[in-house]
Amino acid sequence: MSIFRKIRDDYNAAMNNDPALPRDLRGALEIIFCTPGFLAITCHRINHFLHKKLRIPIIPRFLSLIVRWWTGIEIHPGAEIGSGFFIDHGAGVVIGETAEIGDNVTLYQGVTLGGTGKDKGAKRHPTLGSNVFVGSGAKILGPIKVGDNTRIGANSVVLKDVPDNSTVTGMRARIVKMDGKRVDACSSYTGTDELRSSIIRMEEEIYLLKKEIRRLKGYKEERKETPAIEIEVCHK
């Protein structure tokens, strides 16, 4: 898709998603001259072409800094962004170099598509599918994937992959809806390794609590080999 078609789709996205804009010449002029999100993405289309296609060094980065000063939105020239992209308000939005964004994605102010600082190599930033909505202040960090038709709640912190057709929310993001149905409140958005670590911590706490109860009751500790779990606790 050409740059001009993408810019046209970005313009239509701004017109359709901002209810405050009148559907007349005044609204068109407001988008072109007064909408930070549209200005930022339009400049990014040019910077991305200079950076990726023409392989021009330094200049695209410098131009992106001017756009950040002008609009309050920082988009690295290397970020891949689909058509129909819309940033509402936009202040404080940051999109990293290796971020990839599908079509018809909406971001609100304060959103960060960044890295964790631990990931090395070519891919350090998230990939967002198409028709994704990201609420204000949300942080999506690391080389994770957010599926199509997903909604990220305001101020959520997303550190793991999110499946298609999901809604996630919370400071430690949890899936609250999937395919339009609410997920059991006890279902946490955690991986296998995280669950295993939680179980080990509970076992350690139970062991130490039993030991403390025996001491308070006056039971004498038998001299025997220290269990592996106690060794692990002591090391920590």
PDB file of N, CA, C and O in Angstrom, residues 1 19 64 85-86 107 115-116 122 136 149 151 174 176 180 186 203 223:
ATOM      1  N   MET A   1       0.841  -1.199   0.000  1.00  0.00           N
ATOM      2  CA  MET A   1       0.000   0.000   0.000  1.00  0.00           C
ATOM      3  C   MET A   1       0.880   1.254   0.000  1.00  0.00           C
ATOM      4  O   MET A   1       1.847   1.335   0.753  1.00  0.00           O
ATOM      5  N   PRO A  19     -15.393  12.259  17.825  1.00  0.00           N
ATOM      6  CA  PRO A  19     -16.770  12.773  17.733  1.00  0.00           C
ATOM      7  C   PRO A  19     -16.855  14.290  17.795  1.00  0.00           C
ATOM      8  O   PRO A  19     -17.889  14.868  17.466  1.00  0.00           O
ATOM      9  N   SER A  64      12.155  12.933  13.560  1.00  0.00           N
ATOM     10  CA  SER A  64      11.214  12.372  14.538  1.00  0.00           C
ATOM     11  C   SER A  64      11.299  13.119  15.871  1.00  0.00           C
ATOM     12  O   SER A  64      10.298  13.233  16.588  1.00  0.00           O
ATOM     13  N   PHE A  85      -4.490   4.225  11.204  1.00  0.00           N
ATOM     14  CA  PHE A  85      -3.947   4.387  12.554  1.00  0.00           C
ATOM     15  C   PHE A  85      -4.439   5.702  13.146  1.00  0.00           C
ATOM     16  O   PHE A  85      -4.428   6.735  12.493  1.00  0.00           O
ATOM     17  N   PHE A  86      -4.879   5.643  14.423  1.00  0.00           N
ATOM     18  CA  PHE A  86      -5.428   6.834  15.070  1.00  0.00           C
ATOM     19  C   PHE A  86      -4.895   6.956  16.488  1.00  0.00           C
ATOM     20  O   PHE A  86      -4.955   6.003  17.262  1.00  0.00           O
ATOM     21  N   LEU A 107      -4.812   4.294  19.657  1.00  0.00           N
ATOM     22  CA  LEU A 107      -4.079   4.500  20.899  1.00  0.00           C
ATOM     23  C   LEU A 107      -4.554   5.794  21.539  1.00  0.00           C
ATOM     24  O   LEU A 107      -4.870   6.760  20.838  1.00  0.00           O
ATOM     25  N   GLY A 115      10.283  -1.396  25.224  1.00  0.00           N
ATOM     26  CA  GLY A 115      11.049  -2.585  25.580  1.00  0.00           C
ATOM     27  C   GLY A 115      11.193  -2.704  27.086  1.00  0.00           C
ATOM     28  O   GLY A 115      10.918  -1.755  27.831  1.00  0.00           O
ATOM     29  N   THR A 116      11.643  -3.870  27.516  1.00  0.00           N
ATOM     30  CA  THR A 116      11.847  -4.102  28.948  1.00  0.00           C
ATOM     31  C   THR A 116      13.273  -3.777  29.379  1.00  0.00           C
ATOM     32  O   THR A 116      13.551  -3.707  30.568  1.00  0.00           O
ATOM     33  N   ALA A 122      17.130  -8.311  17.356  1.00  0.00           N
ATOM     34  CA  ALA A 122      16.407  -7.530  16.360  1.00  0.00           C
ATOM     35  C   ALA A 122      15.033  -7.092  16.837  1.00  0.00           C
ATOM     36  O   ALA A 122      14.552  -6.037  16.443  1.00  0.00           O
ATOM     37  N   SER A 136      -5.695   4.855  27.612  1.00  0.00           N
ATOM     38  CA  SER A 136      -4.689   5.820  28.038  1.00  0.00           C
ATOM     39  C   SER A 136      -3.811   5.269  29.166  1.00  0.00           C
ATOM     40  O   SER A 136      -4.282   4.605  30.080  1.00  0.00           O
ATOM     41  N   ASN A 149      -8.370  -7.625  17.266  1.00  0.00           N
ATOM     42  CA  ASN A 149      -9.646  -7.309  17.942  1.00  0.00           C
ATOM     43  C   ASN A 149      -9.523  -7.335  19.464  1.00  0.00           C
ATOM     44  O   ASN A 149     -10.456  -7.733  20.168  1.00  0.00           O
ATOM     45  N   ARG A 151      -8.704  -5.427  23.219  1.00  0.00           N
ATOM     46  CA  ARG A 151      -8.829  -4.154  23.920  1.00  0.00           C
ATOM     47  C   ARG A 151      -7.954  -4.191  25.169  1.00  0.00           C
ATOM     48  O   ARG A 151      -8.063  -5.118  25.976  1.00  0.00           O
ATOM     49  N   ARG A 174      -4.537  -8.837  33.236  1.00  0.00           N
ATOM     50  CA  ARG A 174      -5.263 -10.105  33.266  1.00  0.00           C
ATOM     51  C   ARG A 174      -6.349 -10.081  32.210  1.00  0.00           C
ATOM     52  O   ARG A 174      -6.926  -9.034  31.920  1.00  0.00           O
ATOM     53  N   VAL A 176      -9.886 -10.379  31.111  1.00  0.00           N
ATOM     54  CA  VAL A 176     -11.202 -10.317  31.759  1.00  0.00           C
ATOM     55  C   VAL A 176     -12.324 -10.725  30.810  1.00  0.00           C
ATOM     56  O   VAL A 176     -13.417 -11.069  31.251  1.00  0.00           O
ATOM     57  N   GLY A 180     -15.878 -12.206  23.750  1.00  0.00           N
ATOM     58  CA  GLY A 180     -17.098 -11.570  24.219  1.00  0.00           C
ATOM     59  C   GLY A 180     -17.660 -12.120  25.513  1.00  0.00           C
ATOM     60  O   GLY A 180     -18.669 -11.624  26.011  1.00  0.00           O
ATOM     61  N   CYS A 186     -11.027 -15.841  38.924  1.00  0.00           N
ATOM     62  CA  CYS A 186      -9.866 -16.541  39.476  1.00  0.00           C
ATOM     63  C   CYS A 186      -8.843 -16.878  38.407  1.00  0.00           C
ATOM     64  O   CYS A 186      -7.736 -17.300  38.726  1.00  0.00           O
ATOM     65  N   GLU A 203       4.729 -23.448  49.049  1.00  0.00           N
ATOM     66  CA  GLU A 203       5.271 -24.599  49.772  1.00  0.00           C
ATOM     67  C   GLU A 203       6.307 -24.156  50.799  1.00  0.00           C
ATOM     68  O   GLU A 203       6.348 -24.670  51.926  1.00  0.00           O
ATOM     69  N   ARG A 223      17.157 -33.837  65.287  1.00  0.00           N
ATOM     70  CA  ARG A 223      18.361 -33.632  64.495  1.00  0.00           C
ATOM     71  C   ARG A 223      18.301 -34.517  63.266  1.00  0.00           C
ATOM     72  O   ARG A 223      18.356 -35.744  63.358  1.00  0.00           O
TER      73      ARG A 223
END
